[in-house]
Amino acid sequence: MDFRRINEVAELIGIAAIVASLIFVGLQMKQASDIAQNEISLGIYATSVETNNEMSERADIWIRGSRGDDLDETESFIFGNLMQNLNNDAFFARSMRAQLGEDVRLSTEVYNFARILHEYPGARKAWFEWQSAYQPYRALKRMPLESESFSDQVREALKSMEELQSRE
């Protein structure tokens, strides 16, 4: 075997090693991405479970508030927090999915939150009041369009649900 042949074989081995290392790096990146997505999904799920537990612990307040029954000051405060937690769960879950590149125009989170507002008039009233109360502050802080589009998407989903209900 002459020196030139040895050099060619060495170059092929070098190229194969580079290709193998690039494949390995790609697989590591894919694995890291999958782990990150799973951690985000697990975080979304854990937050949802926590919110559901809070609602269960305060079921009497949640039920009366979501029906639109009168609540005393403390109960109104608790109901408002429960509603804010539901809103935040849906908002942040949708935001995480958007960061992962998913189409979130009418995400499951938006639809499920809108369904709660559609089915429970007290919850709907509380959410619209909360949105109205914070609107001036959003304008002052010039909050990103992302937060506004969540509200718009919830309203759009509610409108679709009302139209569907009126056809029945």
GROMACS .gro file of N, CA and C in nm:
model
  504
    1MET      N    1   0.084  -0.116   0.000
    1MET     CA    2   0.000   0.000   0.000
    1MET      C    3   0.090   0.124   0.000
    2ASP      N    4   0.069   0.209  -0.096
    2ASP     CA    5   0.155   0.326  -0.103
    2ASP      C    6   0.101   0.439  -0.015
    3PHE      N    7   0.181   0.542   0.000
    3PHE     CA    8   0.149   0.652   0.090
    3PHE      C    9   0.021   0.724   0.047
    4ARG      N   10  -0.001   0.739  -0.083
    4ARG     CA   11  -0.119   0.807  -0.133
    4ARG      C   12  -0.246   0.730  -0.097
    5ARG      N   13  -0.242   0.603  -0.107
    5ARG     CA   14  -0.358   0.518  -0.073
    5ARG      C   15  -0.387   0.528   0.078
    6ILE      N   16  -0.283   0.528   0.158
    6ILE     CA   17  -0.300   0.541   0.304
    6ILE      C   18  -0.362   0.677   0.336
    7ASN      N   19  -0.319   0.780   0.267
    7ASN     CA   20  -0.371   0.914   0.287
    7ASN      C   21  -0.519   0.921   0.252
    8GLU      N   22  -0.561   0.858   0.141
    8GLU     CA   23  -0.701   0.856   0.100
    8GLU      C   24  -0.787   0.783   0.203
    9VAL      N   25  -0.738   0.670   0.251
    9VAL     CA   26  -0.811   0.594   0.352
    9VAL      C   27  -0.825   0.677   0.480
   10ALA      N   28  -0.718   0.745   0.519
   10ALA     CA   29  -0.721   0.829   0.639
   10ALA      C   30  -0.823   0.943   0.622
   11GLU      N   31  -0.826   1.002   0.502
   11GLU     CA   32  -0.922   1.109   0.477
   11GLU      C   33  -1.065   1.055   0.484
   12LEU      N   34  -1.090   0.938   0.428
   12LEU     CA   35  -1.224   0.878   0.434
   12LEU      C   36  -1.265   0.850   0.578
   13ILE      N   37  -1.171   0.799   0.656
   13ILE     CA   38  -1.198   0.772   0.797
   13ILE      C   39  -1.229   0.903   0.870
   14GLY      N   40  -1.154   1.008   0.839
   14GLY     CA   41  -1.177   1.139   0.899
   14GLY      C   42  -1.314   1.194   0.864
   15ILE      N   43  -1.350   1.182   0.735
   15ILE     CA   44  -1.481   1.230   0.691
   15ILE      C   45  -1.592   1.151   0.758
   16ALA      N   46  -1.575   1.019   0.767
   16ALA     CA   47  -1.675   0.935   0.833
   16ALA      C   48  -1.688   0.974   0.981
   17ALA      N   49  -1.577   1.005   1.047
   17ALA     CA   50  -1.581   1.046   1.187
   17ALA      C   51  -1.655   1.179   1.203
   18ILE      N   52  -1.631   1.271   1.111
   18ILE     CA   53  -1.700   1.401   1.117
   18ILE      C   54  -1.850   1.382   1.097
   19VAL      N   55  -1.887   1.302   0.996
   19VAL     CA   56  -2.029   1.276   0.970
   19VAL      C   57  -2.093   1.209   1.091
   20ALA      N   58  -2.024   1.110   1.148
   20ALA     CA   59  -2.078   1.041   1.266
   20ALA      C   60  -2.095   1.137   1.383
   21SER      N   61  -1.998   1.226   1.402
   21SER     CA   62  -2.010   1.321   1.514
   21SER      C   63  -2.123   1.421   1.490
   22LEU      N   64  -2.144   1.462   1.364
   22LEU     CA   65  -2.255   1.552   1.333
   22LEU      C   66  -2.390   1.483   1.355
   23ILE      N   67  -2.399   1.358   1.318
   23ILE     CA   68  -2.521   1.281   1.342
   23ILE      C   69  -2.545   1.271   1.493
   24PHE      N   70  -2.440   1.243   1.569
   24PHE     CA   71  -2.451   1.231   1.714
   24PHE      C   72  -2.498   1.363   1.775
   25VAL      N   73  -2.441   1.474   1.731
   25VAL     CA   74  -2.481   1.606   1.783
   25VAL      C   75  -2.628   1.633   1.748
   26GLY      N   76  -2.668   1.598   1.626
   26GLY     CA   77  -2.807   1.616   1.586
   26GLY      C   78  -2.902   1.535   1.672
   27LEU      N   79  -2.863   1.410   1.700
   27LEU     CA   80  -2.947   1.326   1.787
   27LEU      C   81  -2.954   1.382   1.928
   28GLN      N   82  -2.842   1.435   1.978
   28GLN     CA   83  -2.843   1.496   2.111
   28GLN      C   84  -2.934   1.619   2.114
   29MET      N   85  -2.930   1.699   2.009
   29MET     CA   86  -3.016   1.817   2.003
   29MET      C   87  -3.163   1.777   1.998
   30LYS      N   88  -3.195   1.676   1.921
   30LYS     CA   89  -3.333   1.626   1.913
   30LYS      C   90  -3.378   1.575   2.049
   31GLN      N   91  -3.291   1.501   2.115
   31GLN     CA   92  -3.324   1.448   2.246
   31GLN      C   93  -3.345   1.563   2.346
   32ALA      N   94  -3.260   1.662   2.343
   32ALA     CA   95  -3.274   1.777   2.434
   32ALA      C   96  -3.404   1.852   2.406
   33SER      N   97  -3.440   1.866   2.280
   33SER     CA   98  -3.565   1.931   2.243
   33SER      C   99  -3.685   1.850   2.292
   34ASP      N  100  -3.681   1.719   2.274
   34ASP     CA  101  -3.789   1.633   2.322
   34ASP      C  102  -3.803   1.641   2.473
   35ILE      N  103  -3.692   1.643   2.544
   35ILE     CA  104  -3.695   1.653   2.690
   35ILE      C  105  -3.756   1.787   2.731
   36ALA      N  106  -3.716   1.895   2.665
   36ALA     CA  107  -3.770   2.027   2.697
   36ALA      C  108  -3.921   2.032   2.672
   37GLN      N  109  -3.965   1.976   2.561
   37GLN     CA  110  -4.108   1.975   2.531
   37GLN      C  111  -4.185   1.894   2.635
   38ASN      N  112  -4.129   1.780   2.674
   38ASN     CA  113  -4.195   1.697   2.776
   38ASN      C  114  -4.199   1.768   2.910
   39GLU      N  115  -4.092   1.839   2.946
   39GLU     CA  116  -4.091   1.913   3.071
   39GLU      C  117  -4.194   2.025   3.069
   40ILE      N  118  -4.207   2.092   2.955
   40ILE     CA  119  -4.309   2.196   2.943
   40ILE      C  120  -4.448   2.137   2.957
   41SER      N  121  -4.472   2.027   2.888
   41SER     CA  122  -4.603   1.962   2.897
   41SER      C  123  -4.633   1.916   3.038
   42LEU      N  124  -4.533   1.862   3.105
   42LEU     CA  125  -4.550   1.818   3.243
   42LEU      C  126  -4.579   1.938   3.334
   43GLY      N  127  -4.510   2.049   3.311
   43GLY     CA  128  -4.535   2.170   3.389
   43GLY      C  129  -4.676   2.223   3.368
   44ILE      N  130  -4.722   2.221   3.243
   44ILE     CA  131  -4.858   2.265   3.212
   44ILE      C  132  -4.958   2.176   3.283
   45TYR      N  133  -4.934   2.046   3.278
   45TYR     CA  134  -5.024   1.951   3.342
   45TYR      C  135  -5.024   1.970   3.494
   46ALA      N  136  -4.907   1.987   3.553
   46ALA     CA  137  -4.896   2.004   3.699
   46ALA      C  138  -4.970   2.130   3.743
   47THR      N  139  -4.957   2.237   3.667
   47THR     CA  140  -5.025   2.362   3.700
   47THR      C  141  -5.176   2.343   3.690
   48SER      N  142  -5.220   2.272   3.589
   48SER     CA  143  -5.362   2.245   3.571
   48SER      C  144  -5.416   2.163   3.688
   49VAL      N  145  -5.341   2.062   3.729
   49VAL     CA  146  -5.383   1.979   3.843
   49VAL      C  147  -5.392   2.065   3.969
   50GLU      N  148  -5.294   2.150   3.989
   50GLU     CA  149  -5.294   2.238   4.106
   50GLU      C  150  -5.416   2.330   4.107
   51THR      N  151  -5.447   2.388   3.991
   51THR     CA  152  -5.564   2.475   3.982
   51THR      C  153  -5.692   2.396   4.009
   52ASN      N  154  -5.702   2.276   3.952
   52ASN     CA  155  -5.820   2.192   3.977
   52ASN      C  156  -5.832   2.157   4.125
   53ASN      N  157  -5.719   2.131   4.190
   53ASN     CA  158  -5.723   2.102   4.333
   53ASN      C  159  -5.771   2.223   4.413
   54GLU      N  160  -5.724   2.341   4.376
   54GLU     CA  161  -5.770   2.464   4.443
   54GLU      C  162  -5.921   2.481   4.424
   55MET      N  163  -5.968   2.455   4.303
   55MET     CA  164  -6.112   2.467   4.277
   55MET      C  165  -6.190   2.364   4.358
   56SER      N  166  -6.136   2.245   4.371
   56SER     CA  167  -6.204   2.140   4.448
   56SER      C  168  -6.207   2.175   4.597
   57GLU      N  169  -6.098   2.232   4.646
   57GLU     CA  170  -6.094   2.271   4.787
   57GLU      C  171  -6.193   2.383   4.816
   58ARG      N  172  -6.221   2.464   4.719
   58ARG     CA  173  -6.314   2.577   4.733
   58ARG      C  174  -6.437   2.555   4.645
   59ALA      N  175  -6.482   2.431   4.636
   59ALA     CA  176  -6.590   2.395   4.545
   59ALA      C  177  -6.716   2.477   4.569
   60ASP      N  178  -6.750   2.500   4.694
   60ASP     CA  179  -6.872   2.577   4.723
   60ASP      C  180  -6.863   2.718   4.664
   61ILE      N  181  -6.747   2.781   4.679
   61ILE     CA  182  -6.729   2.917   4.625
   61ILE      C  183  -6.725   2.912   4.472
   62TRP      N  184  -6.654   2.811   4.417
   62TRP     CA  185  -6.645   2.800   4.271
   62TRP      C  186  -6.784   2.780   4.210
   63ILE      N  187  -6.863   2.691   4.267
   63ILE     CA  188  -6.995   2.661   4.212
   63ILE      C  189  -7.085   2.783   4.219
   64ARG      N  190  -7.091   2.847   4.336
   64ARG     CA  191  -7.178   2.964   4.349
   64ARG      C  192  -7.129   3.081   4.263
   65GLY      N  193  -6.999   3.102   4.262
   65GLY     CA  194  -6.944   3.211   4.181
   65GLY      C  195  -6.964   3.188   4.032
   66SER      N  196  -6.944   3.066   3.988
   66SER     CA  197  -6.957   3.038   3.845
   66SER      C  198  -7.101   3.044   3.798
   67ARG      N  199  -7.195   3.021   3.892
   67ARG     CA  200  -7.337   3.038   3.857
   67ARG      C  201  -7.378   3.184   3.854
   68GLY      N  202  -7.299   3.267   3.921
   68GLY     CA  203  -7.334   3.409   3.929
   68GLY      C  204  -7.407   3.443   4.057
   69ASP      N  205  -7.405   3.352   4.155
   69ASP     CA  206  -7.469   3.380   4.284
   69ASP      C  207  -7.392   3.489   4.357
   70ASP      N  208  -7.458   3.553   4.453
   70ASP     CA  209  -7.393   3.655   4.534
   70ASP      C  210  -7.287   3.592   4.623
   71LEU      N  211  -7.173   3.657   4.630
   71LEU     CA  212  -7.063   3.614   4.717
   71LEU      C  213  -7.026   3.729   4.808
   72ASP      N  214  -6.983   3.695   4.931
   72ASP     CA  215  -6.936   3.802   5.018
   72ASP      C  216  -6.797   3.845   4.971
   73GLU      N  217  -6.740   3.943   5.038
   73GLU     CA  218  -6.613   4.001   4.993
   73GLU      C  219  -6.500   3.898   4.988
   74THR      N  220  -6.489   3.816   5.090
   74THR     CA  221  -6.384   3.714   5.094
   74THR      C  222  -6.405   3.611   4.984
   75GLU      N  223  -6.529   3.566   4.968
   75GLU     CA  224  -6.559   3.469   4.864
   75GLU      C  225  -6.535   3.526   4.725
   76SER      N  226  -6.569   3.653   4.705
   76SER     CA  227  -6.543   3.717   4.576
   76SER      C  228  -6.394   3.721   4.545
   77PHE      N  229  -6.316   3.749   4.648
   77PHE     CA  230  -6.171   3.751   4.632
   77PHE      C  231  -6.119   3.613   4.593
   78ILE      N  232  -6.166   3.509   4.661
   78ILE     CA  233  -6.123   3.372   4.632
   78ILE      C  234  -6.168   3.331   4.492
   79PHE      N  235  -6.293   3.362   4.457
   79PHE     CA  236  -6.344   3.328   4.324
   79PHE      C  237  -6.262   3.400   4.216
   80GLY      N  238  -6.231   3.527   4.241
   80GLY     CA  239  -6.148   3.601   4.145
   80GLY      C  240  -6.012   3.538   4.126
   81ASN      N  241  -5.952   3.490   4.234
   81ASN     CA  242  -5.823   3.421   4.224
   81ASN      C  243  -5.835   3.291   4.146
   82LEU      N  244  -5.943   3.217   4.170
   82LEU     CA  245  -5.964   3.093   4.095
   82LEU      C  246  -5.977   3.123   3.945
   83MET      N  247  -6.053   3.227   3.913
   83MET     CA  248  -6.069   3.265   3.773
   83MET      C  249  -5.937   3.310   3.712
   84GLN      N  250  -5.861   3.387   3.788
   84GLN     CA  251  -5.731   3.433   3.738
   84GLN      C  252  -5.637   3.315   3.716
   85ASN      N  253  -5.640   3.217   3.805
   85ASN     CA  254  -5.557   3.098   3.787
   85ASN      C  255  -5.597   3.021   3.662
   86LEU      N  256  -5.727   3.007   3.638
   86LEU     CA  257  -5.772   2.939   3.515
   86LEU      C  258  -5.725   3.015   3.392
   87ASN      N  259  -5.741   3.146   3.395
   87ASN     CA  260  -5.697   3.230   3.284
   87ASN      C  261  -5.547   3.212   3.262
   88ASN      N  262  -5.469   3.222   3.368
   88ASN     CA  263  -5.324   3.212   3.356
   88ASN      C  264  -5.280   3.075   3.308
   89ASP      N  265  -5.348   2.970   3.357
   89ASP     CA  266  -5.315   2.835   3.309
   89ASP      C  267  -5.331   2.827   3.158
   90ALA      N  268  -5.444   2.874   3.108
   90ALA     CA  269  -5.471   2.868   2.964
   90ALA      C  270  -5.374   2.956   2.887
   91PHE      N  271  -5.351   3.078   2.937
   91PHE     CA  272  -5.263   3.172   2.869
   91PHE      C  273  -5.121   3.117   2.859
   92PHE      N  274  -5.065   3.070   2.970
   92PHE     CA  275  -4.927   3.025   2.968
   92PHE      C  276  -4.910   2.891   2.893
   93ALA      N  277  -5.009   2.805   2.902
   93ALA     CA  278  -5.002   2.680   2.825
   93ALA      C  279  -5.002   2.711   2.676
   94ARG      N  280  -5.088   2.803   2.636
   94ARG     CA  281  -5.092   2.844   2.495
   94ARG      C  282  -4.962   2.911   2.453
   95SER      N  283  -4.907   2.995   2.540
   95SER     CA  284  -4.781   3.062   2.510
   95SER      C  285  -4.667   2.963   2.493
   96MET      N  286  -4.663   2.863   2.579
   96MET     CA  287  -4.558   2.760   2.569
   96MET      C  288  -4.571   2.684   2.438
   97ARG      N  289  -4.692   2.652   2.401
   97ARG     CA  290  -4.712   2.580   2.274
   97ARG      C  291  -4.670   2.667   2.156
   98ALA      N  292  -4.696   2.796   2.166
   98ALA     CA  293  -4.654   2.888   2.059
   98ALA      C  294  -4.502   2.891   2.049
   99GLN      N  295  -4.434   2.891   2.163
   99GLN     CA  296  -4.288   2.891   2.162
   99GLN      C  297  -4.232   2.762   2.103
  100LEU      N  298  -4.308   2.655   2.113
  100LEU     CA  299  -4.266   2.529   2.053
  100LEU      C  300  -4.298   2.522   1.905
  101GLY      N  301  -4.360   2.629   1.854
  101GLY     CA  302  -4.388   2.636   1.710
  101GLY      C  303  -4.523   2.580   1.671
  102GLU      N  304  -4.608   2.552   1.768
  102GLU     CA  305  -4.740   2.498   1.735
  102GLU      C  306  -4.834   2.610   1.692
  103ASP      N  307  -4.934   2.575   1.612
  103ASP     CA  308  -5.036   2.670   1.571
  103ASP      C  309  -5.134   2.685   1.688
  104VAL      N  310  -5.143   2.805   1.742
  104VAL     CA  311  -5.225   2.825   1.862
  104VAL      C  312  -5.344   2.918   1.836
  105ARG      N  313  -5.382   2.932   1.711
  105ARG     CA  314  -5.493   3.023   1.682
  105ARG      C  315  -5.619   2.987   1.758
  106LEU      N  316  -5.649   2.862   1.770
  106LEU     CA  317  -5.759   2.817   1.856
  106LEU      C  318  -5.711   2.690   1.926
  107SER      N  319  -5.622   2.710   2.019
  107SER     CA  320  -5.562   2.597   2.089
  107SER      C  321  -5.663   2.533   2.183
  108THR      N  322  -5.632   2.413   2.225
  108THR     CA  323  -5.717   2.341   2.320
  108THR      C  324  -5.735   2.423   2.447
  109GLU      N  325  -5.628   2.487   2.491
  109GLU     CA  326  -5.635   2.566   2.613
  109GLU      C  327  -5.734   2.682   2.599
  110VAL      N  328  -5.728   2.752   2.486
  110VAL     CA  329  -5.821   2.863   2.462
  110VAL      C  330  -5.963   2.810   2.456
  111TYR      N  331  -5.984   2.703   2.381
  111TYR     CA  332  -6.118   2.647   2.365
  111TYR      C  333  -6.174   2.600   2.499
  112ASN      N  334  -6.094   2.529   2.579
  112ASN     CA  335  -6.142   2.479   2.708
  112ASN      C  336  -6.175   2.594   2.803
  113PHE      N  337  -6.091   2.697   2.803
  113PHE     CA  338  -6.118   2.812   2.889
  113PHE      C  339  -6.246   2.883   2.843
  114ALA      N  340  -6.260   2.901   2.713
  114ALA     CA  341  -6.380   2.965   2.659
  114ALA      C  342  -6.505   2.881   2.690
  115ARG      N  343  -6.490   2.750   2.688
  115ARG     CA  344  -6.604   2.662   2.721
  115ARG      C  345  -6.649   2.685   2.865
  116ILE      N  346  -6.555   2.701   2.956
  116ILE     CA  347  -6.589   2.729   3.096
  116ILE      C  348  -6.666   2.861   3.104
  117LEU      N  349  -6.617   2.962   3.034
  117LEU     CA  350  -6.684   3.092   3.035
  117LEU      C  351  -6.823   3.082   2.972
  118HIS      N  352  -6.834   2.999   2.870
  118HIS     CA  353  -6.963   2.983   2.801
  118HIS      C  354  -7.065   2.913   2.891
  119GLU      N  355  -7.022   2.812   2.963
  119GLU     CA  356  -7.113   2.731   3.044
  119GLU      C  357  -7.147   2.794   3.179
  120TYR      N  358  -7.061   2.880   3.229
  120TYR     CA  359  -7.081   2.936   3.363
  120TYR      C  360  -7.089   3.088   3.356
  121PRO      N  361  -7.210   3.143   3.366
  121PRO     CA  362  -7.228   3.288   3.349
  121PRO      C  363  -7.151   3.372   3.451
  122GLY      N  364  -7.138   3.325   3.574
  122GLY     CA  365  -7.063   3.400   3.674
  122GLY      C  366  -6.915   3.405   3.640
  123ALA      N  367  -6.863   3.295   3.589
  123ALA     CA  368  -6.722   3.291   3.547
  123ALA      C  369  -6.700   3.386   3.430
  124ARG      N  370  -6.793   3.384   3.338
  124ARG     CA  371  -6.784   3.473   3.221
  124ARG      C  372  -6.786   3.620   3.264
  125LYS      N  373  -6.880   3.653   3.350
  125LYS     CA  374  -6.891   3.791   3.398
  125LYS      C  375  -6.762   3.833   3.469
  126ALA      N  376  -6.710   3.746   3.555
  126ALA     CA  377  -6.587   3.779   3.629
  126ALA      C  378  -6.470   3.798   3.533
  127TRP      N  379  -6.460   3.714   3.429
  127TRP     CA  380  -6.349   3.726   3.334
  127TRP      C  381  -6.357   3.856   3.256
  128PHE      N  382  -6.477   3.889   3.208
  128PHE     CA  383  -6.492   4.014   3.133
  128PHE      C  384  -6.464   4.136   3.221
  129GLU      N  385  -6.507   4.130   3.347
  129GLU     CA  386  -6.477   4.240   3.439
  129GLU      C  387  -6.326   4.251   3.461
  130TRP      N  388  -6.261   4.137   3.477
  130TRP     CA  389  -6.116   4.135   3.499
  130TRP      C  390  -6.045   4.191   3.376
  131GLN      N  391  -6.087   4.151   3.258
  131GLN     CA  392  -6.027   4.200   3.135
  131GLN      C  393  -6.045   4.351   3.122
  132SER      N  394  -6.165   4.399   3.154
  132SER     CA  395  -6.191   4.543   3.146
  132SER      C  396  -6.107   4.621   3.247
  133ALA      N  397  -6.093   4.566   3.366
  133ALA     CA  398  -6.016   4.634   3.471
  133ALA      C  399  -5.868   4.647   3.433
  134TYR      N  400  -5.815   4.546   3.365
  134TYR     CA  401  -5.672   4.548   3.332
  134TYR      C  402  -5.640   4.612   3.197
  135GLN      N  403  -5.740   4.637   3.117
  135GLN     CA  404  -5.716   4.691   2.984
  135GLN      C  405  -5.638   4.823   2.986
  136PRO      N  406  -5.674   4.919   3.074
  136PRO     CA  407  -5.597   5.044   3.075
  136PRO      C  408  -5.449   5.022   3.111
  137TYR      N  409  -5.422   4.928   3.199
  137TYR     CA  410  -5.284   4.902   3.238
  137TYR      C  411  -5.206   4.836   3.125
  138ARG      N  412  -5.273   4.752   3.050
  138ARG     CA  413  -5.207   4.690   2.935
  138ARG      C  414  -5.165   4.797   2.834
  139ALA      N  415  -5.255   4.893   2.814
  139ALA     CA  416  -5.224   5.001   2.719
  139ALA      C  417  -5.106   5.084   2.770
  140LEU      N  418  -5.102   5.112   2.900
  140LEU     CA  419  -4.992   5.190   2.957
  140LEU      C  420  -4.859   5.118   2.945
  141LYS      N  421  -4.860   4.989   2.972
  141LYS     CA  422  -4.736   4.910   2.969
  141LYS      C  423  -4.700   4.866   2.828
  142ARG      N  424  -4.793   4.888   2.736
  142ARG     CA  425  -4.773   4.843   2.597
  142ARG      C  426  -4.735   4.695   2.594
  143MET      N  427  -4.820   4.618   2.659
  143MET     CA  428  -4.795   4.475   2.667
  143MET      C  429  -4.795   4.417   2.527
  144PRO      N  430  -4.721   4.310   2.508
  144PRO     CA  431  -4.711   4.252   2.374
  144PRO      C  432  -4.846   4.203   2.321
  145LEU      N  433  -4.855   4.202   2.192
  145LEU     CA  434  -4.977   4.160   2.125
  145LEU      C  435  -5.016   4.019   2.166
  146GLU      N  436  -4.920   3.937   2.204
  146GLU     CA  437  -4.947   3.799   2.245
  146GLU      C  438  -5.055   3.793   2.352
  147SER      N  439  -5.044   3.879   2.455
  147SER     CA  440  -5.141   3.875   2.563
  147SER      C  441  -5.278   3.920   2.514
  148GLU      N  442  -5.282   4.018   2.426
  148GLU     CA  443  -5.408   4.065   2.373
  148GLU      C  444  -5.471   3.959   2.282
  149SER      N  445  -5.390   3.890   2.205
  149SER     CA  446  -5.446   3.791   2.113
  149SER      C  447  -5.507   3.675   2.188
  150PHE      N  448  -5.457   3.643   2.307
  150PHE     CA  449  -5.520   3.539   2.389
  150PHE      C  450  -5.663   3.579   2.421
  151SER      N  451  -5.682   3.700   2.469
  151SER     CA  452  -5.816   3.750   2.501
  151SER      C  453  -5.904   3.750   2.376
  152ASP      N  454  -5.848   3.796   2.266
  152ASP     CA  455  -5.924   3.797   2.142
  152ASP      C  456  -5.965   3.657   2.100
  153GLN      N  457  -5.875   3.561   2.118
  153GLN     CA  458  -5.906   3.424   2.080
  153GLN      C  459  -6.013   3.364   2.171
  154VAL      N  460  -6.008   3.398   2.298
  154VAL     CA  461  -6.113   3.350   2.390
  154VAL      C  462  -6.247   3.409   2.348
  155ARG      N  463  -6.249   3.538   2.318
  155ARG     CA  464  -6.373   3.601   2.273
  155ARG      C  465  -6.425   3.538   2.143
  156GLU      N  466  -6.332   3.509   2.052
  156GLU     CA  467  -6.370   3.446   1.924
  156GLU      C  468  -6.430   3.306   1.949
  157ALA      N  469  -6.369   3.231   2.038
  157ALA     CA  470  -6.420   3.098   2.070
  157ALA      C  471  -6.558   3.108   2.135
  158LEU      N  472  -6.576   3.204   2.225
  158LEU     CA  473  -6.707   3.225   2.288
  158LEU      C  474  -6.813   3.258   2.183
  159LYS      N  475  -6.777   3.345   2.091
  159LYS     CA  476  -6.870   3.383   1.985
  159LYS      C  477  -6.910   3.260   1.902
  160SER      N  478  -6.812   3.176   1.869
  160SER     CA  479  -6.842   3.054   1.792
  160SER      C  480  -6.934   2.961   1.870
  161MET      N  481  -6.911   2.950   1.999
  161MET     CA  482  -6.996   2.864   2.083
  161MET      C  483  -7.139   2.918   2.091
  162GLU      N  484  -7.153   3.050   2.100
  162GLU     CA  485  -7.285   3.110   2.104
  162GLU      C  486  -7.358   3.090   1.973
  163GLU      N  487  -7.287   3.105   1.862
  163GLU     CA  488  -7.349   3.085   1.731
  163GLU      C  489  -7.394   2.940   1.715
  164LEU      N  490  -7.311   2.847   1.761
  164LEU     CA  491  -7.345   2.706   1.752
  164LEU      C  492  -7.467   2.677   1.839
  165GLN      N  493  -7.471   2.735   1.957
  165GLN     CA  494  -7.583   2.713   2.047
  165GLN      C  495  -7.712   2.772   1.991
  166SER      N  496  -7.703   2.884   1.924
  166SER     CA  497  -7.824   2.947   1.869
  166SER      C  498  -7.882   2.867   1.753
  167ARG      N  499  -7.801   2.786   1.688
  167ARG     CA  500  -7.848   2.701   1.576
  167ARG      C  501  -7.924   2.580   1.628
  168GLU      N  502  -7.896   2.542   1.751
  168GLU     CA  503  -7.957   2.419   1.804
  168GLU      C  504  -8.101   2.438   1.842
   0.00000   0.00000   0.00000
